[in-house]
Coordinates of C-alpha atoms and ligand atoms in Angstrom, one line a residue:
X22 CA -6.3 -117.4 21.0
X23 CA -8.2 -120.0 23.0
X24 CA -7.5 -123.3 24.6
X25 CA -9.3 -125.7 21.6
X26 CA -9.9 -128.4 24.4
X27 CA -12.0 -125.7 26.5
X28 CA -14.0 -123.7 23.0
X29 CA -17.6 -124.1 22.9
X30 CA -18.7 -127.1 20.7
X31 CA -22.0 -128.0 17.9
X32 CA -22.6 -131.1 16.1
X33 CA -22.5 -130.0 12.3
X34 CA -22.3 -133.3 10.0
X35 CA -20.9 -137.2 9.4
X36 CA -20.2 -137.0 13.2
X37 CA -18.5 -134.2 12.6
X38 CA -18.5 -130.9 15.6
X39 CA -17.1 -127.7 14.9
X40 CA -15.9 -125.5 17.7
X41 CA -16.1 -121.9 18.1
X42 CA -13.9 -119.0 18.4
X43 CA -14.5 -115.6 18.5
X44 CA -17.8 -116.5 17.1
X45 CA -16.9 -118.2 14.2
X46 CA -17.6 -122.0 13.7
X47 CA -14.8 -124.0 12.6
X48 CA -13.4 -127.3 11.7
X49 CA -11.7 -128.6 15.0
X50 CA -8.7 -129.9 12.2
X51 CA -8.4 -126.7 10.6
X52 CA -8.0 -124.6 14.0
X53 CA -4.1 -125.3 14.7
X54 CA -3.3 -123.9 11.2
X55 CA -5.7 -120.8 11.8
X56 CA -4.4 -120.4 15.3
X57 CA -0.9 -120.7 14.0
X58 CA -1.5 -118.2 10.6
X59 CA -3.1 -115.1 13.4
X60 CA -0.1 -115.3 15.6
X61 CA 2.9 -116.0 13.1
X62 CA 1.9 -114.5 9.7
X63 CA 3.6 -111.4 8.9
X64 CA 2.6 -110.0 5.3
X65 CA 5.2 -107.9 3.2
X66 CA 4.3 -104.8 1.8
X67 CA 3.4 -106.5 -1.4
X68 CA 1.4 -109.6 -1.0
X69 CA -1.3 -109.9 -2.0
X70 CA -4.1 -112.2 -0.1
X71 CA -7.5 -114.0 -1.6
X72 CA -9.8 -114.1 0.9
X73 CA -13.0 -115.4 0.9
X74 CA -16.1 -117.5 2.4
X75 CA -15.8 -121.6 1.2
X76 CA -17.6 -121.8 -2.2
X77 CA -17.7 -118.3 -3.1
X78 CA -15.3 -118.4 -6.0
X79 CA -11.9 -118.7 -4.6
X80 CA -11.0 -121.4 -7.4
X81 CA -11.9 -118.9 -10.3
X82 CA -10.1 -115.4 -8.5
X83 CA -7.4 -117.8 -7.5
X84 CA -6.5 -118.4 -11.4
X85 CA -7.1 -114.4 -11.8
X86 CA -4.4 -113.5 -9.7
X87 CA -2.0 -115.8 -10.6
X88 CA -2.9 -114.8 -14.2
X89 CA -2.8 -111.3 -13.8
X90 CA 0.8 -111.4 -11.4
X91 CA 2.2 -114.1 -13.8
X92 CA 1.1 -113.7 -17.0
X93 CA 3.7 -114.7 -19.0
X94 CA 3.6 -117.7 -16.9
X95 CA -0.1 -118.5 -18.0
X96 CA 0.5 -121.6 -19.1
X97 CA 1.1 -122.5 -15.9
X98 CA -3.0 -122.8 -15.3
X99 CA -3.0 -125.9 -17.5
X100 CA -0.9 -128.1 -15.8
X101 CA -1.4 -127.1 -12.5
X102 CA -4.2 -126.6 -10.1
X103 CA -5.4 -123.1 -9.3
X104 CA -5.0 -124.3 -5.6
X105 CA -1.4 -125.4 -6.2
X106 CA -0.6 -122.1 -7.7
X107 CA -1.6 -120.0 -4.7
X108 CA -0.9 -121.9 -1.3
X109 CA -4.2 -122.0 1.4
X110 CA -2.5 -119.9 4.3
X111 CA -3.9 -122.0 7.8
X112 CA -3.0 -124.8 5.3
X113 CA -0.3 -125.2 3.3
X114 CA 1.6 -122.9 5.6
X115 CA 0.5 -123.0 8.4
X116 CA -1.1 -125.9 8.4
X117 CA 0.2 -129.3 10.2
X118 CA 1.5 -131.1 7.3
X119 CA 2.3 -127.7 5.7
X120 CA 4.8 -127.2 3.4
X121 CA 7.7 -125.7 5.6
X122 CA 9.6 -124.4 2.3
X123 CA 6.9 -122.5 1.4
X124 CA 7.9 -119.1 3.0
X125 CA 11.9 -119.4 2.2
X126 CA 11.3 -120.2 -1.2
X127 CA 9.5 -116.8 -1.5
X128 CA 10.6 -115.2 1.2
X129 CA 12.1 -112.1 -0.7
X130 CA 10.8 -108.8 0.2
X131 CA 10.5 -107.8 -3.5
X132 CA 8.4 -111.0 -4.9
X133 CA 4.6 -110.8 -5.0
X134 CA 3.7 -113.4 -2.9
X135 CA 0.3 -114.5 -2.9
X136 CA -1.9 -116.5 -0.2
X137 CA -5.5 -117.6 0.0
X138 CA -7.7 -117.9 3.1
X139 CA -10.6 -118.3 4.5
X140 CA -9.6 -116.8 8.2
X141 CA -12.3 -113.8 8.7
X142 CA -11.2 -110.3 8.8
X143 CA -12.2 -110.0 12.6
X144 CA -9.2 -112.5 13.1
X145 CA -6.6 -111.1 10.6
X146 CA -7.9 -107.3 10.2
X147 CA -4.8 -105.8 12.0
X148 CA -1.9 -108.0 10.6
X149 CA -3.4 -106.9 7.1
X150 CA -3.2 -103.2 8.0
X151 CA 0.0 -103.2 10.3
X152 CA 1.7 -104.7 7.0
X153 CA 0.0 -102.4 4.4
X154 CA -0.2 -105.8 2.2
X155 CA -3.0 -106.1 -0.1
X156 CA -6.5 -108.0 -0.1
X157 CA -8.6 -109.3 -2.2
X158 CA -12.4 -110.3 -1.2
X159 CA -14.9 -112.4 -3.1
X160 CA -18.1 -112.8 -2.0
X161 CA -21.3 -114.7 -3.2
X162 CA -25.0 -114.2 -2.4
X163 CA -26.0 -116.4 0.5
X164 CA -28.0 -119.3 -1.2
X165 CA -25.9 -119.9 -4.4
X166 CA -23.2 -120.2 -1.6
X167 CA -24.7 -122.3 0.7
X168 CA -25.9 -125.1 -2.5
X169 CA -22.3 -125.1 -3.6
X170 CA -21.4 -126.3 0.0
X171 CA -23.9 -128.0 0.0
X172 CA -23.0 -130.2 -2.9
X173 CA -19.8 -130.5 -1.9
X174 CA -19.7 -132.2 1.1
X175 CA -22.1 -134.6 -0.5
X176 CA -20.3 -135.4 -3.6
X177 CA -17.3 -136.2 -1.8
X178 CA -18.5 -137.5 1.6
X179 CA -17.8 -141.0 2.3
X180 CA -20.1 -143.9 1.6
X181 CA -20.7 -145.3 5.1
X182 CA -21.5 -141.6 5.9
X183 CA -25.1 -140.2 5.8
X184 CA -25.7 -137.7 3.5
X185 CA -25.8 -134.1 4.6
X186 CA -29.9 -133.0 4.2
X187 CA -30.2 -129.7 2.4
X188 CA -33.4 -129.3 5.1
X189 CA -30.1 -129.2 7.9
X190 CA -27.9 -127.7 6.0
X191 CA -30.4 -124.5 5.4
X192 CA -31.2 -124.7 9.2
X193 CA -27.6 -125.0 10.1
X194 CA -26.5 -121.9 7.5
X195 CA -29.1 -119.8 9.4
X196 CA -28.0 -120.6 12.7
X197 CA -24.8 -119.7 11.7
X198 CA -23.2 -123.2 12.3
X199 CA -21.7 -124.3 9.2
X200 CA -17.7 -124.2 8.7
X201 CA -16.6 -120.7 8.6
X202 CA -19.7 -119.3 9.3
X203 CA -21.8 -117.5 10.0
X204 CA -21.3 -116.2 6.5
X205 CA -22.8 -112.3 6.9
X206 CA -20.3 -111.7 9.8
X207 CA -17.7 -113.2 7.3
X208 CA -18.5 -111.3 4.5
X209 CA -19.3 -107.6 6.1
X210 CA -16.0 -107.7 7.8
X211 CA -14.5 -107.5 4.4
X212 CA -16.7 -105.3 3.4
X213 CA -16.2 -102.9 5.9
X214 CA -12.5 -103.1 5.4
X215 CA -13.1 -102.2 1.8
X216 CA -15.1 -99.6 2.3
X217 CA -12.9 -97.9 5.0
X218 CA -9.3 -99.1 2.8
X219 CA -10.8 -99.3 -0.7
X220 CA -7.1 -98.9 -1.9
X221 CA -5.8 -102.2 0.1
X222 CA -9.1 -104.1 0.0
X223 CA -11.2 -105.1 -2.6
X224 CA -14.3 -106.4 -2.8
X225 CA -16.2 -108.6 -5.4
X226 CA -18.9 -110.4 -6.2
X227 CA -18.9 -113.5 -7.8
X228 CA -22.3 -112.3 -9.7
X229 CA -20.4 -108.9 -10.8
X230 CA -17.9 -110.9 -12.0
X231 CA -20.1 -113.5 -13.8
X232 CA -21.8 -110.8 -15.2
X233 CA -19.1 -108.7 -17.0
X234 CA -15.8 -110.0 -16.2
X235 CA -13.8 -108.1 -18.4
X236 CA -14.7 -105.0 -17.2
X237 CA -14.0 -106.4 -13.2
X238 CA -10.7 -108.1 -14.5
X239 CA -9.7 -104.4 -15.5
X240 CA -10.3 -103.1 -12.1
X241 CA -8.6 -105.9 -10.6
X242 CA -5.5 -105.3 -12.4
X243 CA -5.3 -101.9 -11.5
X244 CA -6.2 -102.3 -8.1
X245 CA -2.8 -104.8 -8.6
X246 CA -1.1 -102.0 -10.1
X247 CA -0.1 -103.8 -12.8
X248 CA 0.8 -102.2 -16.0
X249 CA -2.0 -103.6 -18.9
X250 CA -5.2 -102.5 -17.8
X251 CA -5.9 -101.2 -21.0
X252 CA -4.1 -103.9 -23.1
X253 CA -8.0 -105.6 -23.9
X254 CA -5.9 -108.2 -25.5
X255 CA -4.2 -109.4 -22.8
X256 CA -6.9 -109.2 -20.5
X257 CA -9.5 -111.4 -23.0
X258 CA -6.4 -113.8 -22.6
X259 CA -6.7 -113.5 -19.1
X260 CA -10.5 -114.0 -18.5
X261 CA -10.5 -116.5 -21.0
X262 CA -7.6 -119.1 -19.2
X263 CA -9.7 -118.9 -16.1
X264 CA -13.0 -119.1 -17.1
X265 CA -14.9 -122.3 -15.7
X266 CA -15.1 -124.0 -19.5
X267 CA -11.4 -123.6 -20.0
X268 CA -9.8 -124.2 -16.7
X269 CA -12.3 -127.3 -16.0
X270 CA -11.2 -129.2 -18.8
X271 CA -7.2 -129.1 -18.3
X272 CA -7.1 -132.6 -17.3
X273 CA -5.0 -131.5 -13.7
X274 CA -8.9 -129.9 -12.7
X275 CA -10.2 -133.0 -14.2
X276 CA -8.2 -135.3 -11.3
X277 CA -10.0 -137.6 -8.7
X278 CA -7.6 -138.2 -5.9
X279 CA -7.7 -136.4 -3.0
X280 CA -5.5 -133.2 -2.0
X281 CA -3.2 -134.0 0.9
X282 CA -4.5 -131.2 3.0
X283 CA -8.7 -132.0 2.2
X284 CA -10.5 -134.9 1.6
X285 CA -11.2 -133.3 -1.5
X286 CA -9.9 -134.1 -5.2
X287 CA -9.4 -131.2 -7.7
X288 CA -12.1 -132.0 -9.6
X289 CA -14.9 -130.7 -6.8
X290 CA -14.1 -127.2 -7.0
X291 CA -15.4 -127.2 -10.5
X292 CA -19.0 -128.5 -10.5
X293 CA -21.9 -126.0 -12.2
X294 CA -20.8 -121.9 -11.7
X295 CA -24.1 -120.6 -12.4
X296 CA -25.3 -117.5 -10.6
X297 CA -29.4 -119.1 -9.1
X298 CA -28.2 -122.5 -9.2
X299 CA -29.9 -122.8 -5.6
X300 CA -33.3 -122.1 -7.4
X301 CA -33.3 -126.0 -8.8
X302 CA -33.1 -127.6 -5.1
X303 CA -33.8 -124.9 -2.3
X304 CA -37.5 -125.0 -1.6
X305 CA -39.7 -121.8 -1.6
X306 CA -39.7 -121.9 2.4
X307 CA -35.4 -122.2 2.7
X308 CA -35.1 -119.7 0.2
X309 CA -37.8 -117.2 2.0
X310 CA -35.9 -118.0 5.0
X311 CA -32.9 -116.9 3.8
X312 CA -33.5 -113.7 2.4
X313 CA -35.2 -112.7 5.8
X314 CA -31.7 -113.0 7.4
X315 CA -30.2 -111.9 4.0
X316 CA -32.2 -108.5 4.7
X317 CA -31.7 -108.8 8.6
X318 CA -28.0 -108.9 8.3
X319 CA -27.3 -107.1 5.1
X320 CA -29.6 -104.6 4.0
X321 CA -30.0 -103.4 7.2
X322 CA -26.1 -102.7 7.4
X323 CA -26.8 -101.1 3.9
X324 CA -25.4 -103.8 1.9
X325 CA -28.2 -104.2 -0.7
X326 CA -27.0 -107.6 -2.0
X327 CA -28.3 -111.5 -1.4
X328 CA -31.6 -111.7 -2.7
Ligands
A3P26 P1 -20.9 -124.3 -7.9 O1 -20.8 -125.3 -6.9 O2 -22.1 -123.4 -7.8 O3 -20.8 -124.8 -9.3 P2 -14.7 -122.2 -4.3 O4 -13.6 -122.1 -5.4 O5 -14.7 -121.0 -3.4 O6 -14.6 -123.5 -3.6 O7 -16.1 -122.1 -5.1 C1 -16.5 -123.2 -5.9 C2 -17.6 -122.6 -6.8 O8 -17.0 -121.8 -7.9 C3 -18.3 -123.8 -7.5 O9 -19.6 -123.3 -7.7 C4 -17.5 -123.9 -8.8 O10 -18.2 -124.5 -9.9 C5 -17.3 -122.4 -9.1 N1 -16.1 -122.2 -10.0 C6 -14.9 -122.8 -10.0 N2 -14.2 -122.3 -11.0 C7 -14.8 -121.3 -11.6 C8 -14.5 -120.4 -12.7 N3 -13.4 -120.5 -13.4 N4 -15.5 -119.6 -13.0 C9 -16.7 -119.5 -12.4 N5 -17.0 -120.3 -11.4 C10 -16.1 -121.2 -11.0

């Protein structure tokens, strides 16, 4: 990969630029640890890796897998955050204050291993099929996605530091220069990958599984391969320890201090998980805007979904 002093650079926010890299904006910070993750990361056989777009629902399917893979273990959920459960690849592993015992501590071929990231398929694409390891892709539509973010940054942002303006932030997600973004190319990557290896990747939506999570739960467990699809008690148990009421009261999701990878406490992934939430604060005009690209980028690549 690229030299980061010599990548292409745009202001994003709080004084903040992001650089980019195969035409994807990122965080200058986060860019060692992706750098680091595409050349080094060699998936067994049997891992299994959450990938997504920021503020899609990686919190939520990050409590699926780990309930699904470890569920007599599902205790585990209330004492410990989802994020702590399943490390953040360009992160926690590979990140620079990553945990280095990370890998030897499960470093045998036969454990399920599982990672999270948010590195696009265009970046990772052949290490996940070279390995034959298994991903898993949640997606949300475009302006749900972009209000979480969009809240986000605010809530947490410092308070010397301006606030981010949704007006920006909507011009900045249709520009395509937003952390990880531009979002489309992001998601139909996956998609693509799913559609061409539907028996290594699958692909979700955060509104399927809003809408009848049991049912996508089942699917998800036997795309895992795991033995209780059918058990509908175990799987109630399931959706029920990760749903948003349940898992955002465990006082672990309730905590305030920061993460020591993110200026972010555990507490701000958990905030409304409603599927329109954009409808209270995106005006008529952003959200007209966005479905024009929303039908530019996806329906016209036959991915009826966004609007
Ligand atoms: P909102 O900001 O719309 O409330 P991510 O985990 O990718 O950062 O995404 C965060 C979004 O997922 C937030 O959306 C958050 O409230 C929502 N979320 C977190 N846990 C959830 C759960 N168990 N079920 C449904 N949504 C959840």
């Amino acid at each position: 990969m690229e030299n980061q002093n010599l990548l292409p650079e745009e202001k994003w926010w709080g004084g903040q630029n992001l650089q980019q890299i195969n035409g994807f904006w990122l965080l200058p910070m986060m860019i060692p640890g992706i750098q680091r993750a595409v050349a080094e990361f060699k998936p067994h056989p049997n891992d299994i890796i959450l990938a997504s777009f920021p503020k899609t629902g990686t919190t939520w399917l990050k409590s699926l897998l780990y309930a699904i893979i470890n569920y007599s273990s599902l205790d585990s959920l209330v004492k410990n955050s989802p994020h702590d459960l399943i490390p953040f690849l360009e992160v926690d592993v590979y990140g620079e204050s990553s945990k280095s015992n990370i890998m030897s501590d499960t470093n045998s071929c036969d454990a399920t291993r599982m990672f999270n990231t948010h590195i696009p398929y265009q970046f990772l694409g052949e290490t996940f099929e070279s390995s034959g390891c298994r991903v898993v892709y949640v997606t949300r539509n475009p302006k749900d996605t972009l209000n979480s973010l969009w809240h986000f940054v605010n809530k947490w942002k410092m308070d010397e530091q301006a606030p981010w303006e949704l007006e920006e932030a909507v011009e900045q997600f249709c520009r395509g220069v937003i952390p990880g973004a531009p979002y489309y190319e992001h998601v139909l990557g996956y998609r693509m990958a799913s559609l061409k290896n539907p028996g290594k990747v699958f692909f979700i939506t955060y509104e399927e599984l809003k809408n009848d999570t049991n049912t996508h739960v089942k699917r998800l467990i036997e795309f895992l391969g795991c033995p209780f699809r059918d058990d509908d008690k175990k799987v109630e148990e399931i959706v029920k320890s990760c749903s948003f009421e349940i898992l955002s009261s465990h006082e672990v999701n309730k905590f305030e201090e920061c993460r020591p990878w993110f200026p972010m406490p555990n507490n701000s992934f958990f905030r409304q998980a409603e599927v329109g939430d954009h409808k209270r604060y995106l005006s008529e005009e952003a959200i007209e805007r966005i479905d024009a690209l929303t039908r530019e980028k996806f329906h016209k690549s036959g991915f009826i979904y966004g609007i």
